[in-house]
């Protein structure tokens, strides 16, 4: 094996059992991350695993296969709870990137600024992982362990994103703050899924990215928003305790203070957008 474009999952799992093998899907994170370093000896390209491409309804929810591209999301009628993920897809890089890059590659790359993580955390996504003769499922919140660190063990491939059936009344949105509109690394992004009952928030999930090593759900805020009307949720009712899971860094894109202030405004706006 020097470069193998696997055609079947069995072929891919046999190849990945060699710990020296590098896996690429769309390659849009993997190639730029190599910089000037020479290519490694053995590359397994999974992008042609057509059985793993697509989004399908299962008895318990939805399954997004490992080789599903961002732009595949636009081809189906999905429940309104997916609107945040679709808005996110439209802002990942450019159309060329959306056509080549996989949704699951975005999660496996485990960048703090991966735009796909907040909307999928808000959808309570899980990751299906397979090895030769093994199969397991982990919550996305446990799958990404740190910067560029996932729960994947040697010999394993992530094979699908699993999303439990959302309530048909769940609405969703996603907002990304960058220094310009497209082709930009997020300063902060927020995804929200919510269900109203009599105009009041009955269920809500809020996830924030690019403000901690791993994107975070804001569970204390989610709890405090139950029973409120979305139009009464303004940036000023969001406290430091609500944002405690966030540990934003200072970099060329912004200061920690700017990021936290932005997150409050994004939450106010994303909840309105979702309703
Ligand atoms: C110009 C440009 C703009 C971009 N803009 C954005 C943006 O706006 N927002 C954003 O979030 N990202 C952006 N990206 C990053 C990238 O496009 C996305 O993260 C994309 O979804 C990665 O998917 P991929 O299939 O190309 O992953 P790859 O590069 O193929 O893989 C990424 C990593 O995950 C591993 N991997 C991939 N699939 C699997 C699997 N099934 N099992 C195990 N390991 C796997 C690979 O080994 C590699 O380490 C941009 C990249 C470029 C080049």
Coordinates of C-alpha atoms in Angstrom, one line a residue, residues 143-266:
X143 CA -15.6 11.7 20.7
X144 CA -13.5 15.0 20.4
X145 CA -11.1 14.8 23.3
X146 CA -9.0 17.9 22.7
X147 CA -7.2 19.9 19.9
X148 CA -6.7 17.4 17.1
X149 CA -7.5 14.5 19.5
X150 CA -10.4 12.1 19.1
X151 CA -11.5 8.9 20.7
X152 CA -10.4 6.9 17.6
X153 CA -8.1 4.1 18.4
X154 CA -5.4 2.6 16.1
X155 CA -7.1 0.4 13.5
X156 CA -10.5 2.3 13.6
X157 CA -12.4 4.4 11.2
X158 CA -15.3 6.7 11.9
X159 CA -18.0 5.4 9.7
X160 CA -21.1 7.6 10.3
X161 CA -22.7 10.4 12.3
X162 CA -25.9 9.2 14.0
X163 CA -28.6 11.7 14.9
X164 CA -31.5 10.7 17.1
X165 CA -35.0 11.5 15.7
X166 CA -35.6 15.2 16.5
X167 CA -39.0 16.4 17.7
X168 CA -40.9 17.5 14.5
X169 CA -41.5 20.9 16.3
X170 CA -37.8 21.5 16.9
X171 CA -36.4 24.6 15.1
X172 CA -32.7 25.3 14.6
X173 CA -30.2 27.9 13.5
X174 CA -26.5 28.6 13.3
X175 CA -24.5 31.8 13.3
X176 CA -20.8 32.2 12.6
X177 CA -18.7 35.3 13.3
X178 CA -15.7 35.8 11.1
X179 CA -13.6 38.7 9.9
X180 CA -15.5 38.4 6.6
X181 CA -18.5 36.5 5.3
X182 CA -16.9 33.5 3.4
X183 CA -13.7 31.5 3.4
X184 CA -13.0 32.5 6.9
X185 CA -11.9 30.8 10.2
X186 CA -14.6 31.4 12.9
X187 CA -14.0 33.8 15.7
X188 CA -17.0 32.3 17.4
X189 CA -20.0 30.3 16.2
X190 CA -23.2 29.3 17.9
X191 CA -25.8 26.7 17.1
X192 CA -29.2 26.5 18.7
X193 CA -32.0 23.9 18.5
X194 CA -35.2 24.8 20.3
X195 CA -38.8 23.8 20.7
X196 CA -41.5 26.2 21.9
X197 CA -44.7 25.4 23.8
X198 CA -47.2 28.2 24.0
X199 CA -44.6 30.6 22.8
X200 CA -42.2 29.7 25.7
X201 CA -39.0 27.7 25.4
X202 CA -39.8 24.1 26.3
X203 CA -36.5 22.5 25.1
X204 CA -33.3 24.1 24.0
X205 CA -29.7 23.1 23.1
X206 CA -27.1 25.7 22.7
X207 CA -23.5 24.9 21.5
X208 CA -20.6 27.3 21.1
X209 CA -17.4 26.7 19.0
X210 CA -14.0 28.5 18.6
X211 CA -14.2 29.6 22.3
X212 CA -12.7 26.6 24.0
X213 CA -10.4 23.7 23.0
X214 CA -13.5 21.6 22.2
X215 CA -16.9 23.1 21.3
X216 CA -19.2 23.2 24.3
X217 CA -22.9 22.9 25.1
X218 CA -24.0 25.6 27.6
X219 CA -26.1 23.4 29.9
X220 CA -26.6 25.9 32.7
X221 CA -27.9 28.5 30.2
X222 CA -30.1 25.9 28.5
X223 CA -31.7 25.1 32.0
X224 CA -32.3 28.8 32.8
X225 CA -33.9 29.5 29.4
X226 CA -36.7 27.0 29.9
X227 CA -40.0 28.9 30.3
X228 CA -38.8 32.1 28.7
X229 CA -40.0 33.7 25.5
X230 CA -37.2 33.7 22.9
X231 CA -37.7 37.5 22.4
X232 CA -37.0 38.0 26.1
X233 CA -33.6 36.3 25.8
X234 CA -31.2 39.2 25.4
X235 CA -27.4 39.2 25.6
X236 CA -27.5 40.9 29.0
X237 CA -29.3 38.1 30.8
X238 CA -26.4 35.7 29.9
X239 CA -24.1 35.5 32.9
X240 CA -20.5 34.5 33.4
X241 CA -21.8 31.3 35.1
X242 CA -23.7 30.5 31.9
X243 CA -20.5 30.9 29.9
X244 CA -18.2 29.1 32.4
X245 CA -17.6 26.1 30.0
X246 CA -15.9 28.6 27.6
X247 CA -12.1 29.3 27.8
X248 CA -11.5 31.5 24.8
X249 CA -7.9 32.3 23.7
X250 CA -6.3 35.5 22.5
X251 CA -5.2 35.3 18.9
X252 CA -5.0 37.4 15.7
X253 CA -8.8 37.0 15.4
X254 CA -9.8 38.4 18.7
X255 CA -9.3 38.7 22.5
X256 CA -11.1 36.5 25.0
X257 CA -13.3 39.4 26.1
X258 CA -14.3 40.1 22.5
X259 CA -15.1 36.4 21.9
X260 CA -17.3 36.2 25.1
X261 CA -19.2 39.4 24.2
X262 CA -19.7 38.1 20.7
X263 CA -21.1 34.8 22.0
X264 CA -23.7 36.6 24.0
X265 CA -24.9 38.6 21.0
X266 CA -24.8 35.5 18.8

